[in-house]
Amino acid sequence: AQSVTQLGSHVSVSEGALVLLRCNYSSSVPPYLFWYVQYPNQGLQLLLKYTSAATLVKGINGFEAEFKKSETSFHLTKPSAHMSDAAEYFCAVRNSGGSNYKLTFGKGTLLTVNP
Amino acid sequence: DGGITQSPKYLFRKEGQNVTLSCEQNLNHDAMYWYRQDPGQGLRLIYYSQIVNDFQKGDIAEGYSVSREKKESFPLTVTSAQKNPTAFYLCASRVRGELGTDTQYFGPGTRLTVL
């Protein structure tokens, strides 16, 4: 079964600093991977997704993620944090094969941006 | 204006009462999902439906029930059998993509508090 592990339940950065949120996956087949963002008391918004077309995926709001098969990782980065980036971020992997499409989510990483 | 709506945003119920959460989408998506979110737990799948009049249990279906009589609607009932129903509930629908690149999109959520 597929799974994802998000290292660090809480990450704190200064405004303008690099953002790095870590996600490692477990999958027996090439995975489909997603990053979502959630602002307080709201639903999840898709940031980006990896579907094997390119290992470096660019998303919305200046975020990008790199798929590294050798490290089974899909870390999310942003060169310069903005106050508006403060939110909770979730990594997710799609179940492999079959017609029943399901996502398995990590436990989330809360990003705090300090002025 | 296309999207996924969930109502109400906040819901309070007394212990032992059944309660139904609404989820509607006008995106013409076939598949719909219900998740439960608890602090530090990520999202856990309750039920999903790939097509009208069909649905499957997710990872934590006990104490919940659903119906899918219309493509646009996927209501979730939290029954009195659910031992700890206080949580944030998220509904999602899935858009088809090429070569397995299907993507889930989320509604704004309903926060249920059982007193």
PDB file of C-alpha atoms in Angstrom:
ATOM      1  CA  ALA A   1       0.000   0.000   0.000  1.00  0.00           C
ATOM      2  CA  GLN A   2       1.085   3.528  -0.685  1.00  0.00           C
ATOM      3  CA  SER A   3       2.027   5.905   2.109  1.00  0.00           C
ATOM      4  CA  VAL A   4       3.600   9.293   2.630  1.00  0.00           C
ATOM      5  CA  THR A   5       5.651  10.660   5.498  1.00  0.00           C
ATOM      6  CA  GLN A   6       6.008  14.360   6.090  1.00  0.00           C
ATOM      7  CA  LEU A   7       9.078  15.110   8.164  1.00  0.00           C
ATOM      8  CA  GLY A   8       8.402  17.890  10.604  1.00  0.00           C
ATOM      9  CA  SER A   9       4.907  18.691  11.789  1.00  0.00           C
ATOM     10  CA  HIS A  10       5.875  22.352  12.180  1.00  0.00           C
ATOM     11  CA  VAL A  11       8.359  24.427  10.191  1.00  0.00           C
ATOM     12  CA  SER A  12       9.144  28.045  10.996  1.00  0.00           C
ATOM     13  CA  VAL A  13      10.976  30.400   8.606  1.00  0.00           C
ATOM     14  CA  SER A  14      11.634  34.107   8.350  1.00  0.00           C
ATOM     15  CA  GLU A  15      10.025  36.175   5.652  1.00  0.00           C
ATOM     16  CA  GLY A  16      12.260  36.045   2.577  1.00  0.00           C
ATOM     17  CA  ALA A  17      13.950  32.787   3.591  1.00  0.00           C
ATOM     18  CA  LEU A  18      13.879  29.498   1.730  1.00  0.00           C
ATOM     19  CA  VAL A  19      10.928  27.237   2.406  1.00  0.00           C
ATOM     20  CA  LEU A  20      11.600  23.486   2.391  1.00  0.00           C
ATOM     21  CA  LEU A  21       8.838  21.055   3.335  1.00  0.00           C
ATOM     22  CA  ARG A  22       9.769  17.382   3.204  1.00  0.00           C
ATOM     23  CA  CYS A  23       7.755  14.475   1.873  1.00  0.00           C
ATOM     24  CA  ASN A  24       8.866  10.880   1.409  1.00  0.00           C
ATOM     25  CA  TYR A  25       6.646   8.305  -0.195  1.00  0.00           C
ATOM     26  CA  SER A  26       6.337   4.568  -0.300  1.00  0.00           C
ATOM     27  CA  SER A  27       4.965   2.988  -3.452  1.00  0.00           C
ATOM     28  CA  SER A  28       5.537  -0.242  -5.305  1.00  0.00           C
ATOM     29  CA  VAL A  29       4.987   1.418  -8.662  1.00  0.00           C
ATOM     30  CA  PRO A  30       5.802   4.845 -10.078  1.00  0.00           C
ATOM     31  CA  PRO A  31       3.648   7.150  -7.995  1.00  0.00           C
ATOM     32  CA  TYR A  32       1.415  10.078  -8.671  1.00  0.00           C
ATOM     33  CA  LEU A  33       2.171  12.694  -6.009  1.00  0.00           C
ATOM     34  CA  PHE A  34       0.415  15.854  -4.923  1.00  0.00           C
ATOM     35  CA  TRP A  35       0.950  18.837  -2.662  1.00  0.00           C
ATOM     36  CA  TYR A  36      -2.037  20.671  -1.229  1.00  0.00           C
ATOM     37  CA  VAL A  37      -2.233  23.792   0.957  1.00  0.00           C
ATOM     38  CA  GLN A  38      -4.854  24.521   3.590  1.00  0.00           C
ATOM     39  CA  TYR A  39      -5.517  27.914   5.158  1.00  0.00           C
ATOM     40  CA  PRO A  40      -7.287  27.997   8.532  1.00  0.00           C
ATOM     41  CA  ASN A  41     -10.849  26.705   8.441  1.00  0.00           C
ATOM     42  CA  GLN A  42     -10.782  26.225   4.681  1.00  0.00           C
ATOM     43  CA  GLY A  43     -10.644  23.326   2.276  1.00  0.00           C
ATOM     44  CA  LEU A  44      -7.519  22.093   0.538  1.00  0.00           C
ATOM     45  CA  GLN A  45      -6.156  23.833  -2.538  1.00  0.00           C
ATOM     46  CA  LEU A  46      -3.975  22.018  -5.058  1.00  0.00           C
ATOM     47  CA  LEU A  47      -0.456  23.453  -5.262  1.00  0.00           C
ATOM     48  CA  LEU A  48       1.083  21.052  -7.756  1.00  0.00           C
ATOM     49  CA  LYS A  49       1.175  17.432  -8.868  1.00  0.00           C
ATOM     50  CA  TYR A  50       3.734  14.979 -10.235  1.00  0.00           C
ATOM     51  CA  THR A  51       2.526  12.673 -12.978  1.00  0.00           C
ATOM     52  CA  SER A  52       5.855  11.456 -14.443  1.00  0.00           C
ATOM     53  CA  ALA A  53       6.014  14.075 -17.213  1.00  0.00           C
ATOM     54  CA  ALA A  54       8.859  16.014 -15.562  1.00  0.00           C
ATOM     55  CA  THR A  55      10.754  15.544 -12.314  1.00  0.00           C
ATOM     56  CA  LEU A  56      10.695  19.249 -11.443  1.00  0.00           C
ATOM     57  CA  VAL A  57       7.130  20.426 -11.073  1.00  0.00           C
ATOM     58  CA  LYS A  58       6.158  24.068 -10.807  1.00  0.00           C
ATOM     59  CA  GLY A  59       2.999  25.020  -8.989  1.00  0.00           C
ATOM     60  CA  ILE A  60       1.056  28.050  -7.934  1.00  0.00           C
ATOM     61  CA  ASN A  61       2.281  30.848  -5.657  1.00  0.00           C
ATOM     62  CA  GLY A  62       5.954  30.266  -6.590  1.00  0.00           C
ATOM     63  CA  PHE A  63       6.168  26.749  -5.148  1.00  0.00           C
ATOM     64  CA  GLU A  64       7.890  23.866  -6.856  1.00  0.00           C
ATOM     65  CA  ALA A  65       8.708  20.262  -6.016  1.00  0.00           C
ATOM     66  CA  GLU A  66      11.275  17.818  -7.308  1.00  0.00           C
ATOM     67  CA  PHE A  67      10.596  14.115  -7.676  1.00  0.00           C
ATOM     68  CA  LYS A  68      13.638  12.032  -6.736  1.00  0.00           C
ATOM     69  CA  LYS A  69      13.071   8.350  -7.270  1.00  0.00           C
ATOM     70  CA  SER A  70      16.386   7.296  -5.712  1.00  0.00           C
ATOM     71  CA  GLU A  71      15.436   9.084  -2.499  1.00  0.00           C
ATOM     72  CA  THR A  72      11.677   8.359  -2.730  1.00  0.00           C
ATOM     73  CA  SER A  73      11.134  12.030  -2.049  1.00  0.00           C
ATOM     74  CA  PHE A  74       8.950  14.842  -3.304  1.00  0.00           C
ATOM     75  CA  HIS A  75      10.014  17.868  -1.268  1.00  0.00           C
ATOM     76  CA  LEU A  76       8.246  21.204  -1.682  1.00  0.00           C
ATOM     77  CA  THR A  77      10.302  24.398  -1.953  1.00  0.00           C
ATOM     78  CA  LYS A  78       9.896  28.118  -2.408  1.00  0.00           C
ATOM     79  CA  PRO A  79      12.920  30.403  -2.720  1.00  0.00           C
ATOM     80  CA  SER A  80      11.531  33.275  -0.668  1.00  0.00           C
ATOM     81  CA  ALA A  81       8.785  32.925   1.934  1.00  0.00           C
ATOM     82  CA  HIS A  82       5.982  35.436   2.141  1.00  0.00           C
ATOM     83  CA  MET A  83       3.720  36.052   5.102  1.00  0.00           C
ATOM     84  CA  SER A  84       0.794  34.793   3.036  1.00  0.00           C
ATOM     85  CA  ASP A  85       2.459  31.361   2.769  1.00  0.00           C
ATOM     86  CA  ALA A  86       1.634  30.617   6.406  1.00  0.00           C
ATOM     87  CA  ALA A  87      -0.677  27.601   6.223  1.00  0.00           C
ATOM     88  CA  GLU A  88      -0.706  23.824   6.568  1.00  0.00           C
ATOM     89  CA  TYR A  89       0.712  21.775   3.716  1.00  0.00           C
ATOM     90  CA  PHE A  90      -0.195  18.197   2.844  1.00  0.00           C
ATOM     91  CA  CYS A  91       1.602  15.721   0.641  1.00  0.00           C
ATOM     92  CA  ALA A  92      -0.490  12.935  -0.903  1.00  0.00           C
ATOM     93  CA  VAL A  93       0.071   9.847  -3.051  1.00  0.00           C
ATOM     94  CA  ARG A  94      -2.423   8.153  -5.296  1.00  0.00           C
ATOM     95  CA  ASN A  95      -3.105   4.458  -4.922  1.00  0.00           C
ATOM     96  CA  SER A  96      -1.506   2.462  -7.687  1.00  0.00           C
ATOM     97  CA  GLY A  97      -3.469   0.735 -10.390  1.00  0.00           C
ATOM     98  CA  GLY A  98      -7.076  -0.377 -10.332  1.00  0.00           C
ATOM     99  CA  SER A  99     -10.135   1.640 -11.052  1.00  0.00           C
ATOM    100  CA  ASN A 100     -10.688   2.842  -7.505  1.00  0.00           C
ATOM    101  CA  TYR A 101      -8.837   6.146  -7.333  1.00  0.00           C
ATOM    102  CA  LYS A 102      -7.865   7.095  -3.782  1.00  0.00           C
ATOM    103  CA  LEU A 103      -5.373   9.469  -2.209  1.00  0.00           C
ATOM    104  CA  THR A 104      -3.369   8.783   0.940  1.00  0.00           C
ATOM    105  CA  PHE A 105      -2.361  11.936   2.787  1.00  0.00           C
ATOM    106  CA  GLY A 106       0.530  12.710   5.082  1.00  0.00           C
ATOM    107  CA  LYS A 107      -0.195  14.200   8.490  1.00  0.00           C
ATOM    108  CA  GLY A 108       0.633  17.694   7.326  1.00  0.00           C
ATOM    109  CA  THR A 109       3.270  20.345   8.028  1.00  0.00           C
ATOM    110  CA  LEU A 110       2.294  23.660   9.541  1.00  0.00           C
ATOM    111  CA  LEU A 111       4.366  26.483   8.074  1.00  0.00           C
ATOM    112  CA  THR A 112       4.868  29.609  10.155  1.00  0.00           C
ATOM    113  CA  VAL A 113       6.420  32.695   8.548  1.00  0.00           C
ATOM    114  CA  ASN A 114       8.007  35.212  10.914  1.00  0.00           C
ATOM    115  CA  PRO A 115       8.333  38.889   9.974  1.00  0.00           C
TER     116      PRO A 115
ATOM    117  CA  ASP B   1     -19.765  29.786 -10.891  1.00  0.00           C
ATOM    118  CA  GLY B   2     -18.461  26.203 -10.741  1.00  0.00           C
ATOM    119  CA  GLY B   3     -17.300  24.542  -7.588  1.00  0.00           C
ATOM    120  CA  ILE B   4     -17.957  22.367  -4.570  1.00  0.00           C
ATOM    121  CA  THR B   5     -20.179  23.652  -1.804  1.00  0.00           C
ATOM    122  CA  GLN B   6     -20.548  22.269   1.681  1.00  0.00           C
ATOM    123  CA  SER B   7     -23.157  23.363   4.123  1.00  0.00           C
ATOM    124  CA  PRO B   8     -23.349  24.407   6.807  1.00  0.00           C
ATOM    125  CA  LYS B   9     -19.852  25.684   7.610  1.00  0.00           C
ATOM    126  CA  TYR B  10     -20.354  25.140  11.344  1.00  0.00           C
ATOM    127  CA  LEU B  11     -22.683  22.563  12.851  1.00  0.00           C
ATOM    128  CA  PHE B  12     -23.473  21.825  16.457  1.00  0.00           C
ATOM    129  CA  ARG B  13     -25.353  18.737  17.608  1.00  0.00           C
ATOM    130  CA  LYS B  14     -26.144  17.005  20.842  1.00  0.00           C
ATOM    131  CA  GLU B  15     -24.593  13.645  21.555  1.00  0.00           C
ATOM    132  CA  GLY B  16     -26.719  10.768  20.276  1.00  0.00           C
ATOM    133  CA  GLN B  17     -28.266  12.678  17.379  1.00  0.00           C
ATOM    134  CA  ASN B  18     -27.713  11.815  13.742  1.00  0.00           C
ATOM    135  CA  VAL B  19     -26.616  14.698  11.531  1.00  0.00           C
ATOM    136  CA  THR B  20     -26.314  15.042   7.759  1.00  0.00           C
ATOM    137  CA  LEU B  21     -23.622  17.109   6.053  1.00  0.00           C
ATOM    138  CA  SER B  22     -24.314  18.411   2.587  1.00  0.00           C
ATOM    139  CA  CYS B  23     -21.922  18.316  -0.381  1.00  0.00           C
ATOM    140  CA  GLU B  24     -22.888  19.588  -3.823  1.00  0.00           C
ATOM    141  CA  GLN B  25     -20.819  20.053  -6.962  1.00  0.00           C
ATOM    142  CA  ASN B  26     -21.664  21.560 -10.331  1.00  0.00           C
ATOM    143  CA  LEU B  27     -18.443  20.484 -12.019  1.00  0.00           C
ATOM    144  CA  ASN B  28     -19.969  17.398 -13.658  1.00  0.00           C
ATOM    145  CA  HIS B  29     -17.453  15.174 -11.870  1.00  0.00           C
ATOM    146  CA  ASP B  30     -18.319  11.503 -11.567  1.00  0.00           C
ATOM    147  CA  ALA B  31     -16.364  10.703  -8.402  1.00  0.00           C
ATOM    148  CA  MET B  32     -16.852  12.257  -4.975  1.00  0.00           C
ATOM    149  CA  TYR B  33     -15.162  11.706  -1.610  1.00  0.00           C
ATOM    150  CA  TRP B  34     -15.625  12.391   2.090  1.00  0.00           C
ATOM    151  CA  TYR B  35     -12.686  12.909   4.422  1.00  0.00           C
ATOM    152  CA  ARG B  36     -12.379  13.540   8.118  1.00  0.00           C
ATOM    153  CA  GLN B  37      -9.628  15.820   9.440  1.00  0.00           C
ATOM    154  CA  ASP B  38      -8.414  15.868  13.035  1.00  0.00           C
ATOM    155  CA  PRO B  39      -5.491  17.981  14.308  1.00  0.00           C
ATOM    156  CA  GLY B  40      -2.173  16.288  13.543  1.00  0.00           C
ATOM    157  CA  GLN B  41      -3.859  13.370  11.759  1.00  0.00           C
ATOM    158  CA  GLY B  42      -4.014  14.523   8.181  1.00  0.00           C
ATOM    159  CA  LEU B  43      -7.039  13.525   6.129  1.00  0.00           C
ATOM    160  CA  ARG B  44      -8.674  10.126   6.473  1.00  0.00           C
ATOM    161  CA  LEU B  45     -11.050   8.724   3.876  1.00  0.00           C
ATOM    162  CA  ILE B  46     -14.566   7.925   5.089  1.00  0.00           C
ATOM    163  CA  TYR B  47     -16.488   7.005   1.926  1.00  0.00           C
ATOM    164  CA  TYR B  48     -16.160   7.546  -1.786  1.00  0.00           C
ATOM    165  CA  SER B  49     -18.381   7.183  -4.824  1.00  0.00           C
ATOM    166  CA  GLN B  50     -17.168   6.673  -8.352  1.00  0.00           C
ATOM    167  CA  ILE B  51     -20.587   6.886  -9.965  1.00  0.00           C
ATOM    168  CA  VAL B  52     -24.222   7.538  -9.148  1.00  0.00           C
ATOM    169  CA  ASN B  53     -25.897   4.843  -7.021  1.00  0.00           C
ATOM    170  CA  ASP B  54     -22.570   3.305  -6.050  1.00  0.00           C
ATOM    171  CA  PHE B  55     -20.200   3.980  -3.147  1.00  0.00           C
ATOM    172  CA  GLN B  56     -17.425   2.245  -1.239  1.00  0.00           C
ATOM    173  CA  LYS B  57     -16.171   2.373   2.325  1.00  0.00           C
ATOM    174  CA  GLY B  58     -12.941   4.149   3.001  1.00  0.00           C
ATOM    175  CA  ASP B  59     -10.568   3.644   5.902  1.00  0.00           C
ATOM    176  CA  ILE B  60     -12.845   4.899   8.695  1.00  0.00           C
ATOM    177  CA  ALA B  61     -16.436   4.229   7.566  1.00  0.00           C
ATOM    178  CA  GLU B  62     -17.782   2.951  10.895  1.00  0.00           C
ATOM    179  CA  GLY B  63     -20.487   5.225  12.263  1.00  0.00           C
ATOM    180  CA  TYR B  64     -21.044   7.009   8.946  1.00  0.00           C
ATOM    181  CA  SER B  65     -23.399   6.502   6.014  1.00  0.00           C
ATOM    182  CA  VAL B  66     -23.725   8.065   2.566  1.00  0.00           C
ATOM    183  CA  SER B  67     -25.981   8.092  -0.468  1.00  0.00           C
ATOM    184  CA  ARG B  68     -25.390   9.030  -4.102  1.00  0.00           C
ATOM    185  CA  GLU B  69     -28.752   9.442  -5.775  1.00  0.00           C
ATOM    186  CA  LYS B  70     -27.649  12.317  -7.985  1.00  0.00           C
ATOM    187  CA  LYS B  71     -24.358  13.066  -9.674  1.00  0.00           C
ATOM    188  CA  GLU B  72     -24.222  16.499  -8.074  1.00  0.00           C
ATOM    189  CA  SER B  73     -24.832  15.450  -4.488  1.00  0.00           C
ATOM    190  CA  PHE B  74     -23.049  13.213  -1.972  1.00  0.00           C
ATOM    191  CA  PRO B  75     -24.457  13.759   1.549  1.00  0.00           C
ATOM    192  CA  LEU B  76     -22.748  12.273   4.592  1.00  0.00           C
ATOM    193  CA  THR B  77     -24.684  11.211   7.691  1.00  0.00           C
ATOM    194  CA  VAL B  78     -22.825  11.030  10.972  1.00  0.00           C
ATOM    195  CA  THR B  79     -24.761   8.569  13.084  1.00  0.00           C
ATOM    196  CA  SER B  80     -24.958   8.172  16.826  1.00  0.00           C
ATOM    197  CA  ALA B  81     -22.731   5.088  16.429  1.00  0.00           C
ATOM    198  CA  GLN B  82     -19.732   7.293  15.604  1.00  0.00           C
ATOM    199  CA  LYS B  83     -17.899   7.463  18.909  1.00  0.00           C
ATOM    200  CA  ASN B  84     -15.980  10.677  18.366  1.00  0.00           C
ATOM    201  CA  PRO B  85     -17.734  12.717  15.686  1.00  0.00           C
ATOM    202  CA  THR B  86     -16.316  16.158  16.467  1.00  0.00           C
ATOM    203  CA  ALA B  87     -14.015  16.967  13.523  1.00  0.00           C
ATOM    204  CA  PHE B  88     -13.603  18.965  10.327  1.00  0.00           C
ATOM    205  CA  TYR B  89     -15.258  17.196   7.375  1.00  0.00           C
ATOM    206  CA  LEU B  90     -14.095  17.754   3.815  1.00  0.00           C
ATOM    207  CA  CYS B  91     -15.823  16.772   0.616  1.00  0.00           C
ATOM    208  CA  ALA B  92     -13.945  16.423  -2.673  1.00  0.00           C
ATOM    209  CA  SER B  93     -14.677  15.567  -6.265  1.00  0.00           C
ATOM    210  CA  ARG B  94     -12.355  14.233  -8.919  1.00  0.00           C
ATOM    211  CA  VAL B  95     -11.717  15.471 -12.423  1.00  0.00           C
ATOM    212  CA  ARG B  96     -10.438  13.012 -14.996  1.00  0.00           C
ATOM    213  CA  GLY B  97      -7.035  13.597 -16.570  1.00  0.00           C
ATOM    214  CA  GLU B  98      -4.962  11.842 -19.182  1.00  0.00           C
ATOM    215  CA  LEU B  99      -2.793   8.874 -18.271  1.00  0.00           C
ATOM    216  CA  GLY B 100      -3.890   8.692 -14.670  1.00  0.00           C
ATOM    217  CA  THR B 101      -3.479  12.371 -13.891  1.00  0.00           C
ATOM    218  CA  ASP B 102      -6.863  12.632 -12.226  1.00  0.00           C
ATOM    219  CA  THR B 103      -7.016  15.318  -9.563  1.00  0.00           C
ATOM    220  CA  GLN B 104      -9.185  15.818  -6.511  1.00  0.00           C
ATOM    221  CA  TYR B 105     -10.596  19.230  -5.676  1.00  0.00           C
ATOM    222  CA  PHE B 106     -11.975  20.094  -2.272  1.00  0.00           C
ATOM    223  CA  GLY B 107     -14.922  21.952  -0.827  1.00  0.00           C
ATOM    224  CA  PRO B 108     -14.573  24.485   2.010  1.00  0.00           C
ATOM    225  CA  GLY B 109     -15.406  21.989   4.761  1.00  0.00           C
ATOM    226  CA  THR B 110     -17.909  21.657   7.606  1.00  0.00           C
ATOM    227  CA  ARG B 111     -16.797  21.820  11.223  1.00  0.00           C
ATOM    228  CA  LEU B 112     -18.980  19.538  13.314  1.00  0.00           C
ATOM    229  CA  THR B 113     -19.034  19.884  17.078  1.00  0.00           C
ATOM    230  CA  VAL B 114     -20.953  17.397  19.164  1.00  0.00           C
ATOM    231  CA  LEU B 115     -21.836  18.692  22.604  1.00  0.00           C
TER     232      LEU B 115
END
